[in-house]
Coordinates of C-alpha atoms in Angstrom, one line a residue:
Chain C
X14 CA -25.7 52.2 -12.5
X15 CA -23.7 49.2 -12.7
X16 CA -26.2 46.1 -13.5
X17 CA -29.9 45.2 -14.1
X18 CA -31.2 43.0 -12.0
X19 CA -34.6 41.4 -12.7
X20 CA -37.0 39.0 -10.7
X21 CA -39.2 36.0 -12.0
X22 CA -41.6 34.0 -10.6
X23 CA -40.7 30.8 -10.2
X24 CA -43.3 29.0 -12.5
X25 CA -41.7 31.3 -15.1
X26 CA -37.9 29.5 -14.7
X27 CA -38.1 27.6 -17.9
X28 CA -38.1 30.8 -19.9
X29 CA -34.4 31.4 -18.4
X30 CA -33.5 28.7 -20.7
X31 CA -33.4 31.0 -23.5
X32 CA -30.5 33.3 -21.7
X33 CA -28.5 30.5 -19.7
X34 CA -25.8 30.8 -21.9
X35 CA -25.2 34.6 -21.6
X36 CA -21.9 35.1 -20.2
X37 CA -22.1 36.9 -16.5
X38 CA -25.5 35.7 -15.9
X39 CA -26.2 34.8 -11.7
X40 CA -29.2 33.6 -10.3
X41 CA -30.4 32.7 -6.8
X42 CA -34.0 31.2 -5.9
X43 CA -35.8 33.2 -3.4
X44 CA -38.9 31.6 -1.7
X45 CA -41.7 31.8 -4.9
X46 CA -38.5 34.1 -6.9
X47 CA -36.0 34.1 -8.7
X48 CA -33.4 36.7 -8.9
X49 CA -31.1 37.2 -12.3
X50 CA -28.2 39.9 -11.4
X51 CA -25.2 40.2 -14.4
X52 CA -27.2 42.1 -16.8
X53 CA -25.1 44.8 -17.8
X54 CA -26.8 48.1 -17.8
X55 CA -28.1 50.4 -20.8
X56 CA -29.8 48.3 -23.4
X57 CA -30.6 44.6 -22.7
X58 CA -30.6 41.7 -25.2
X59 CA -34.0 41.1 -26.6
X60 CA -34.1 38.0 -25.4
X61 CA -34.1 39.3 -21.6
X62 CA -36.5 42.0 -22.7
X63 CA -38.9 39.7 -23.5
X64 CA -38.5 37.7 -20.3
X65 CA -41.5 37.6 -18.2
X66 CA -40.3 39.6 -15.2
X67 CA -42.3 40.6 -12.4
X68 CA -39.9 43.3 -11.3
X69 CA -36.6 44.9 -13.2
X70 CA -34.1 47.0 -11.1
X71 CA -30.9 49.1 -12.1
X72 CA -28.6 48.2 -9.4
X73 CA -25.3 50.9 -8.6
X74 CA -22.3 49.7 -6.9
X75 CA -23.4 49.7 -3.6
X76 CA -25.7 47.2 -4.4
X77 CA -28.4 49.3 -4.0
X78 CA -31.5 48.6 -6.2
X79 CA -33.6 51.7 -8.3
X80 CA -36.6 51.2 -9.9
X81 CA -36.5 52.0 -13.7
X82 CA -36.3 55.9 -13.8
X83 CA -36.6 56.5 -10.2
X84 CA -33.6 58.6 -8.1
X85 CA -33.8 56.9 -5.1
X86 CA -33.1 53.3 -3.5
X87 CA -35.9 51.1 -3.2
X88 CA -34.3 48.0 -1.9
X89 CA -31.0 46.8 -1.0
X90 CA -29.8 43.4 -3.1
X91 CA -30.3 40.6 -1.2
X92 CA -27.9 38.2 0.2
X93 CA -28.6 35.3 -1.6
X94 CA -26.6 32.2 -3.3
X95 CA -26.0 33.2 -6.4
X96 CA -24.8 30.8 -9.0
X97 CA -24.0 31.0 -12.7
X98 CA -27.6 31.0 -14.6
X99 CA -25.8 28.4 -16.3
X100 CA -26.1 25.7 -13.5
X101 CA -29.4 27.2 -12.3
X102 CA -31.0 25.8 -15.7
X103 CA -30.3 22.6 -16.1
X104 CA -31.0 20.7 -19.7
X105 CA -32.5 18.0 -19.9
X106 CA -32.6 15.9 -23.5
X107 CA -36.2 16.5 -25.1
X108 CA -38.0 12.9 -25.2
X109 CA -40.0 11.8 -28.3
X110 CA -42.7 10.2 -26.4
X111 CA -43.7 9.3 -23.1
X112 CA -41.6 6.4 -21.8
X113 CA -43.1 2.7 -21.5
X114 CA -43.4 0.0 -19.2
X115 CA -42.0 -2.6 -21.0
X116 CA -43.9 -5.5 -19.2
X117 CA -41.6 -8.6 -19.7
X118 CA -37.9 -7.8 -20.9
X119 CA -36.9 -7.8 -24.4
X120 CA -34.5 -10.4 -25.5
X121 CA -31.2 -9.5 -27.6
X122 CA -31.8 -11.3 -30.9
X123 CA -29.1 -11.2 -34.0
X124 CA -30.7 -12.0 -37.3
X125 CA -28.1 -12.7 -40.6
X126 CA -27.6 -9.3 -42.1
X127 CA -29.5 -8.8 -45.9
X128 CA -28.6 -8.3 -49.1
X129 CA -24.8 -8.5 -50.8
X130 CA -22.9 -6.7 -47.6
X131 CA -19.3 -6.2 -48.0
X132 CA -18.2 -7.4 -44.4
X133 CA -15.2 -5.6 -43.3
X134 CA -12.3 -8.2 -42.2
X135 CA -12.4 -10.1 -39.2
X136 CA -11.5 -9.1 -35.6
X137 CA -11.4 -12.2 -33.5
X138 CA -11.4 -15.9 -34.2
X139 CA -13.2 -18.4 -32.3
X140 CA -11.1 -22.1 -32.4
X141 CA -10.4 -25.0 -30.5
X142 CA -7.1 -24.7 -28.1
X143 CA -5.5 -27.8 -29.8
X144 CA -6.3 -26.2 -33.0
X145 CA -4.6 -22.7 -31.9
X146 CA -1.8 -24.6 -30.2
X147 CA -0.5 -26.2 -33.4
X148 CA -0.8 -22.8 -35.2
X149 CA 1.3 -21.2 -33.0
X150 CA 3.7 -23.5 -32.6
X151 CA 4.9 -23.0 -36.0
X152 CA 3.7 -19.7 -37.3
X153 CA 5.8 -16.8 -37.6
X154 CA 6.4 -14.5 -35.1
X155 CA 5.3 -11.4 -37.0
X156 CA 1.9 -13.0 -37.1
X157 CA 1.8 -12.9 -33.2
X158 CA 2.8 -10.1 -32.1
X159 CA -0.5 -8.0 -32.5
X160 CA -2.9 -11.1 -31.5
X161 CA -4.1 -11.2 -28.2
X162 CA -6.5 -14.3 -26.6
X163 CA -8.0 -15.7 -23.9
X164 CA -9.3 -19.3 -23.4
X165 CA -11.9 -20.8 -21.4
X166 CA -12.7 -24.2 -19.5
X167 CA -14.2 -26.1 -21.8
X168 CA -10.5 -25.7 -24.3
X169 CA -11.7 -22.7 -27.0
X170 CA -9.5 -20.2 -27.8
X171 CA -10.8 -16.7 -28.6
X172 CA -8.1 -14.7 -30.5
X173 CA -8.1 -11.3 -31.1
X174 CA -6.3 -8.5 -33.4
X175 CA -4.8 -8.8 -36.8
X176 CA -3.8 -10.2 -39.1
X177 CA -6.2 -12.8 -38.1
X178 CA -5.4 -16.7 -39.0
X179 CA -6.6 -18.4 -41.7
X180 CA -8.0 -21.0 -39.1
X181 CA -11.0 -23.7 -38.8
X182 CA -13.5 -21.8 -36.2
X183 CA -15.8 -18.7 -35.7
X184 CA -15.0 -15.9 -37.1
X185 CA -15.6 -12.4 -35.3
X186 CA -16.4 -9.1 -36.1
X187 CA -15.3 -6.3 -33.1
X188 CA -17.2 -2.8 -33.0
X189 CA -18.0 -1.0 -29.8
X190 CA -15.8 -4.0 -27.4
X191 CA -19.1 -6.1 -29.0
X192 CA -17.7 -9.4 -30.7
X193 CA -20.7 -10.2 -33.0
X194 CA -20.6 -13.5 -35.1
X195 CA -19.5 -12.1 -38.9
X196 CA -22.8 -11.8 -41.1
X197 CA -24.9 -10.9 -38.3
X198 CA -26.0 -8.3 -36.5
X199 CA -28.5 -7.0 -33.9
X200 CA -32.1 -7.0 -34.6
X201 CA -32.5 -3.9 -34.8
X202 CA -29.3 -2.8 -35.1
X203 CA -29.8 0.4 -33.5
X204 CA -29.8 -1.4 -29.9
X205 CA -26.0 -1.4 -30.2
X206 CA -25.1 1.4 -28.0
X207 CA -28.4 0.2 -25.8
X208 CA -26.3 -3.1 -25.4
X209 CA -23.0 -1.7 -24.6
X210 CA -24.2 0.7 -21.9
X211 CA -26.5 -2.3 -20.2
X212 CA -24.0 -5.3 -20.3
X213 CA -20.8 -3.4 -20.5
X214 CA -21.4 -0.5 -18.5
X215 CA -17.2 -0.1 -17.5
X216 CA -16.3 -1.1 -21.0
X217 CA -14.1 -3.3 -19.1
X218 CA -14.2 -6.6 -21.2
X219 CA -15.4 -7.2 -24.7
X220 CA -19.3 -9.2 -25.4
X221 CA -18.6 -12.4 -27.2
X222 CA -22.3 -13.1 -29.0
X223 CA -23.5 -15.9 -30.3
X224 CA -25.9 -16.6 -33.1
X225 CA -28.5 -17.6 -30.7
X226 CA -28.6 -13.7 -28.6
X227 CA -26.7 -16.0 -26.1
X228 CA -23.6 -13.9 -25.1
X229 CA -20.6 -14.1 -22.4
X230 CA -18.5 -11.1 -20.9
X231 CA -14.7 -11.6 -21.3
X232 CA -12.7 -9.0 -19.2
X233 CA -9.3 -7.5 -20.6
X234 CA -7.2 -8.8 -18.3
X235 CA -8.2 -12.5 -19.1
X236 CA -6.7 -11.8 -22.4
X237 CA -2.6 -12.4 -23.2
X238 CA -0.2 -11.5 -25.6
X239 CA -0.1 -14.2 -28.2
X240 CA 3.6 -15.8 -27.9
X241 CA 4.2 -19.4 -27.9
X242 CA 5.0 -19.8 -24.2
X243 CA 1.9 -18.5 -23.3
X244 CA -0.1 -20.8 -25.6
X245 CA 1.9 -24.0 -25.1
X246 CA 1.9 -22.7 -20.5
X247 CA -2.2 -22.6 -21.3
X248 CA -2.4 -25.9 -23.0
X249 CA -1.0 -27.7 -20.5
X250 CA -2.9 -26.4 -17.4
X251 CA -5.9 -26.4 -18.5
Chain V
X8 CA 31.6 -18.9 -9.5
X9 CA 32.7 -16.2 -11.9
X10 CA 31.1 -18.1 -14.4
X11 CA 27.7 -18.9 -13.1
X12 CA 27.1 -15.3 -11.9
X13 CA 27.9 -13.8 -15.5
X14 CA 25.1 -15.9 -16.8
X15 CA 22.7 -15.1 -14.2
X16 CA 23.0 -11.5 -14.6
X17 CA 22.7 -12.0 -18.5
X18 CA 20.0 -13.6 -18.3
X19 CA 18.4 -12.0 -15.1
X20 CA 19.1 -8.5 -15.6
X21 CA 21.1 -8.3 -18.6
X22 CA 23.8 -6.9 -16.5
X23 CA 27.1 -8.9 -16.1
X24 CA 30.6 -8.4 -13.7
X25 CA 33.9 -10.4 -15.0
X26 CA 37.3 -9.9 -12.9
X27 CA 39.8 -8.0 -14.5
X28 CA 42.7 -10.9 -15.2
X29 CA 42.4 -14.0 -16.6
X30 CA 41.8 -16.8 -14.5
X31 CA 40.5 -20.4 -15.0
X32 CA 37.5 -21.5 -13.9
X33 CA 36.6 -23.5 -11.1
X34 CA 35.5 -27.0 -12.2
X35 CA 32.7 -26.1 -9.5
X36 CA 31.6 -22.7 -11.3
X37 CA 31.4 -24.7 -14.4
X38 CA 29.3 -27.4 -12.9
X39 CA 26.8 -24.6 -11.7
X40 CA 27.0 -22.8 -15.3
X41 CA 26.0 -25.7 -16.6
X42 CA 22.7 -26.4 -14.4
X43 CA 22.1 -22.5 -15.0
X44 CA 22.5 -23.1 -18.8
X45 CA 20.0 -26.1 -18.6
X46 CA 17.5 -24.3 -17.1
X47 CA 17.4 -21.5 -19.1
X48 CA 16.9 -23.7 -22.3
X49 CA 14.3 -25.3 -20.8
X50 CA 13.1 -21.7 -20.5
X51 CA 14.1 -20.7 -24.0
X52 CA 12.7 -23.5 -25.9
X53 CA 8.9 -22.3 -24.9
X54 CA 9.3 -19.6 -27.2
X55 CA 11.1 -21.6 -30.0
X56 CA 8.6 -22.5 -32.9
X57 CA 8.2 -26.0 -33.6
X58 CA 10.0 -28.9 -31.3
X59 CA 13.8 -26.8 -30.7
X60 CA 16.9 -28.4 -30.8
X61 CA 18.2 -30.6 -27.7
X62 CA 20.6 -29.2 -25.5
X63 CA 24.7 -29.3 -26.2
X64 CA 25.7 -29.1 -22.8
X65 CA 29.8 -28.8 -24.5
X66 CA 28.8 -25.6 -27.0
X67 CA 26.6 -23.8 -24.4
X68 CA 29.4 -23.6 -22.2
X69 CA 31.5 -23.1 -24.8
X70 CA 30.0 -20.3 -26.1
X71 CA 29.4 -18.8 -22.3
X72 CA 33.3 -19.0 -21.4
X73 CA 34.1 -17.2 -24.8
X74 CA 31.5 -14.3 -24.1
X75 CA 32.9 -14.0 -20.7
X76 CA 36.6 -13.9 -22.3
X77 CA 35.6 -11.4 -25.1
X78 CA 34.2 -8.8 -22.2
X79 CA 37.2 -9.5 -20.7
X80 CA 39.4 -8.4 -23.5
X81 CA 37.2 -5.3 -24.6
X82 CA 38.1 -4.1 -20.9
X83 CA 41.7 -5.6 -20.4
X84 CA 43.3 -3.3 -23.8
X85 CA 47.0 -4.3 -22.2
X86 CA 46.7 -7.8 -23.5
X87 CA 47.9 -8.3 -27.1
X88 CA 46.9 -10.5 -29.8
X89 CA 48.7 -14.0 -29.0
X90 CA 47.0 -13.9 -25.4
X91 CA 43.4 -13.2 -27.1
X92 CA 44.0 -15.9 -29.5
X93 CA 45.2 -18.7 -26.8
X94 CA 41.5 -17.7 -24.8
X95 CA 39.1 -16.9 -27.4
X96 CA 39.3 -20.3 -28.9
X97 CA 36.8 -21.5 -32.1
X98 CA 34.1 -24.2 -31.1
X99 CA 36.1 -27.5 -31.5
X100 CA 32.8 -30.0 -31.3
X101 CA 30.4 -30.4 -33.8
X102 CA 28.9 -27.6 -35.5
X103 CA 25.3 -29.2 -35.3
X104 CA 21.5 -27.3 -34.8
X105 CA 21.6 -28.7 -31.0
X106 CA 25.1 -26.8 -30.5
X107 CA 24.1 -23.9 -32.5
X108 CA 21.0 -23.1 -30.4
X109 CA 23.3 -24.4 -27.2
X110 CA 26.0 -21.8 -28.0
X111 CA 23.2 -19.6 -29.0
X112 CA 21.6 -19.2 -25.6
X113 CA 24.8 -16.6 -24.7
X114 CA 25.8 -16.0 -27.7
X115 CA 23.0 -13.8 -28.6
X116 CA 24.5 -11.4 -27.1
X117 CA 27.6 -11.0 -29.2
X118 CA 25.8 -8.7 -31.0
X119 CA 25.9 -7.0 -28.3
X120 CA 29.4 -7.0 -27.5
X121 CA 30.1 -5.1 -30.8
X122 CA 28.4 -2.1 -29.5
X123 CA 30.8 -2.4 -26.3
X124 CA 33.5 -2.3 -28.7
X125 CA 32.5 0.0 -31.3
X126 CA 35.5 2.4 -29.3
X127 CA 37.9 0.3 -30.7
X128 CA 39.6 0.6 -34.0
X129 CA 37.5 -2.1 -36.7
X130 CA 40.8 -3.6 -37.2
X131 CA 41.2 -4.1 -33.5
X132 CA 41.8 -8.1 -33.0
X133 CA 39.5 -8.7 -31.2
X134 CA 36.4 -7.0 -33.6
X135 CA 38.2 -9.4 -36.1
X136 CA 38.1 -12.3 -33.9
X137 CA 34.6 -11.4 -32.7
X138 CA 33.2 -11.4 -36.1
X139 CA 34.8 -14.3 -37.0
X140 CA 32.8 -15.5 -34.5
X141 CA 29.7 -14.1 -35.5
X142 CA 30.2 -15.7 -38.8
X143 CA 30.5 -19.0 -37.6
X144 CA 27.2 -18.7 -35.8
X145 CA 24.6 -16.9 -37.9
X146 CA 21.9 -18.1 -35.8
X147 CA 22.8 -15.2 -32.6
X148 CA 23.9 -12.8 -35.6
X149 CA 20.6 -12.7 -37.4
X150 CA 20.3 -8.8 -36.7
X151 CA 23.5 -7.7 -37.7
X152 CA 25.3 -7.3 -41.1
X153 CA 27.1 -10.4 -41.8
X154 CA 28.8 -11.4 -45.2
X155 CA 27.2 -12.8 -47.4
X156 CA 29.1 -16.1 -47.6
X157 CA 27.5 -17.3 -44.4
X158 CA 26.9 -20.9 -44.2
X159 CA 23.4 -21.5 -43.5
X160 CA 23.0 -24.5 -43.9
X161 CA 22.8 -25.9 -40.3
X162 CA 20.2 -22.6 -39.3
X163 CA 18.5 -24.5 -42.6
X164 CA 18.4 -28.2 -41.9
X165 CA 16.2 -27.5 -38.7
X166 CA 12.4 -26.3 -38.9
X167 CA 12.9 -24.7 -35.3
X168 CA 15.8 -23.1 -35.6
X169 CA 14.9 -22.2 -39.3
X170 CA 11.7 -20.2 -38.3
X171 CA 13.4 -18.5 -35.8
X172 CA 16.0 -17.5 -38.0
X173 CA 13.6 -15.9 -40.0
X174 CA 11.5 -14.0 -36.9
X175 CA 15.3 -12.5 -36.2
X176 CA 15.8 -11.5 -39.3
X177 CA 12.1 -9.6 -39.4
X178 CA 12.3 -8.6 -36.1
X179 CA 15.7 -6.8 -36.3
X180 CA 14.2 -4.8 -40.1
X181 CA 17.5 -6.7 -41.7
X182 CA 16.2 -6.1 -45.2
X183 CA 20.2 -6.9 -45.8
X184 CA 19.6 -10.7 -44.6
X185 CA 16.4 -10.7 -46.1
X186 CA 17.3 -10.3 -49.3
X187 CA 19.5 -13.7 -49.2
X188 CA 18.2 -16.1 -51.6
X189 CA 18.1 -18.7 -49.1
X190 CA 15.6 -16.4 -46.8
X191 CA 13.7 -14.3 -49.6
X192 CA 11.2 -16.9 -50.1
X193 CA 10.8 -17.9 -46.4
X194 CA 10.4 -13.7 -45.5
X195 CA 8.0 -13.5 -48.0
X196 CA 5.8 -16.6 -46.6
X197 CA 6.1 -15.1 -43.0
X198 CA 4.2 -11.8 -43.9
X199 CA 2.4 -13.5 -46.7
X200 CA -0.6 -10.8 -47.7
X201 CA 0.1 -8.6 -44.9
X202 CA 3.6 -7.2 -45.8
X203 CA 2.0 -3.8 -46.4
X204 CA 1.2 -3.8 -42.6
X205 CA 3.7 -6.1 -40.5
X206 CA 7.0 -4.7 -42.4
X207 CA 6.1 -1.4 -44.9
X208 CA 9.8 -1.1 -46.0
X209 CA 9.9 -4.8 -47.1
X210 CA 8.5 -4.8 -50.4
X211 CA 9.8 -1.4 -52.2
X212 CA 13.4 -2.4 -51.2
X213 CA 12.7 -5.5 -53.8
X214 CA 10.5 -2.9 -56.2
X215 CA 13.6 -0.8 -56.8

């Protein structure tokens, strides 16, 4: 005998779950069924021993199926789709609680963080184009080459990278492509990940939040290298 | 148009063609290197910091004829010394920040040139002449060793051409330059607190 091959209801498939990850493992669903083939012969693993099986069969190479003890065939192995017990069972995270109906949606609010935090250095600056524009007219160009920015209608310039200028405006803090003003932070802050995945789904652009939960996407691409004929070509277009 | 199609592939491509003899320019070809010079330091000054120098229309095409020459002579080696020294001739205008960044606009590439010629023996002529050169215009030889007798003081008495000097010098590593007197201080008020970061070999080469 080559194999054991055993058969379970299917109201019983959740016990599989226990075995999924033994290696060799096939299953195939068979009307109210299931087959498991893979087990090697002599003695199983506990943990299939104490499967709820309705039948168990010693299968030889000819695919013919015994019962336990017995010297002759009592059944040939079906033809069935057979697929790694592995992908039969599928998991599925446990939940804590049965999910809600949330009946209006819940705003994003930000709330100033507590107590003496240490606030790691800023990531991005939020400043006035004319106010950028001089900056980088006359700053060094070490200071440029790892700052990035992108500028919008209304003449603010949002730079990011570092080191980041000692410069009148909003200062920034970047965690997760979420720009968040610097002393706040999500109320509760656990809704971070929750954010990224709802309003940044691609990851293609970075959240720029306000203090008020307001918040605007800015995509990569809108954001260029900061050297000074970018800045000054910017300024005067727009 | 020998002359205008040098500086279009320099500045297009950064690859250049010269004939192999030495011929005089057309008064045409200079006309058109001229209006090709403009336009690239109308070009240029975007990136310079601060309000760059006007353009010298005599020491940009100045210095585009002698980098011309000088690739000439790094491929003609029949021509001796007297010949290099009637055609490589010095700047004779006004050595002022408008012709240094002028001259500089081709000039910058001198540097390069030295690595053309680094076949040739250092006491070749022309390496002499070309450093020479290259000491007379410390603005397009910020990455490269240079005595340290250079005259500065032009580079100094401009605030565009004086930052730039300084982004060279950090942007080439030259901890040599850097160590100047005259650029110490203005090195060390680029990187301000973030030495440790921008340049990591800047500070332990003035801890030693």
């Amino acid at each position: 005998m080559t194999e054991i091959v055993i058969v379970l209801s299917t109201a019983h498939a959740a016990a599989l779950g226990s075995v999924r990850t033994f290696p060799g493992l096939l299953a195939a669903r068979s009307g109210e069924e299931i087959w498991v083939r893979g087990i090697p012969a002599g003695k199983p693993d506990k943990k299939i021993s104490v499967l709820p099986v309705m039948h168990t069969y010693f299968m030889d190479e000819q695919e013919r199926l015994f019962a336990p003890a017995a010297q002759t065939p009592v059944a040939m192995l079906p033809a069935l789709e057979w697929i790694p017990l592995l992908s039969f069972i599928k998991v599925t995270l446990p939940v804590s609680a049965l999910p809600g109906v949330l009946e209006a949606p819940q705003r994003v609010k930000l709330v100033r963080r507590n107590g003496n935090v240490i606030i790691p250095g800023n990531d991005a600056l939020l400043t006035s184009l004319e106010i950028w524009d001089t900056y980088v007219s006359t700053a060094p160009l070490v200071r440029l080459q790892h700052l990035y920015f992108a500028v919008s209608e209304n003449r603010e310039a949002l730079i990011i990278g570092t080191p980041i200028m000692p410069l009148p405006g909003k200062t920034y803090i970047l965690g997760d492509n979420i720009l968040l003003p610097a002393g706040y932070d999500f109320d509760p802050p656990a809704i971070t990940s929750l954010v990224t995945t709802t309003l940044n789904p691609l990851h293609d652009g970075i959240l720029l939040f306000h203090e008020n939960g307001h918040w605007e996407k800015i995509k990569f691409d809108c954001f260029v290298p900061a050297t000074r004929s970018a800045v000054r070509l910017t300024n005067s277009m727009i | 148009m020998e002359l205008t199609n040098f500086i279009a592939g320099l500045i297009n491509d950064g690859k250049v063609k010269v004939v192999p003899e030495l011929l005089a320019f057309e008064a045409e070809d200079l006309r058109l290197a001229t209006i090709h010079l403009q336009q690239y330091y109308e070009d240029d000054i975007q990136e310079m910091p601060a309000a760059a120098p006007s353009f010298d229309e005599n020491a940009a095409l100045w210095a585009a004829r002698y980098l011309y020459t000088a690739v000439q002579f790094i491929l003609l080696r029949n021509l001796d010394e007297t010949t290099m020294q009637e055609h490589l001739l010095p700047y004779s205008g006004e050595l002022t920040p408008a012709a240094m960044y002028s001259a500089d606009l081709t000039l910058r590439y001198l540097p390069d040139l030295f690595d053309l010629a680094k076949g040739l023996s250092p006491n070749d002529p022309l390496v002499k002449l070309m450093k020479e050169t290259a000491q007379l215009w410390p603005f397009s030889s910020a990455g490269i060793p240079m005595s340290e007798n250079t005259d500065l003081s032009v580079i100094f008495s401009h605030a565009s051409l004086k930052q730039a000097y300084i982004d060279r010098i950090i942007t080439a590593r030259n901890l040599h330059k850097c160590q100047q007197p005259d650029c110490y201080p203005l090195v060390l008020e680029a990187l301000g607190a973030y030495a440790a970061d921008l340049w990591p070999q800047f500070e332990p080469s003035f801890n030693d």
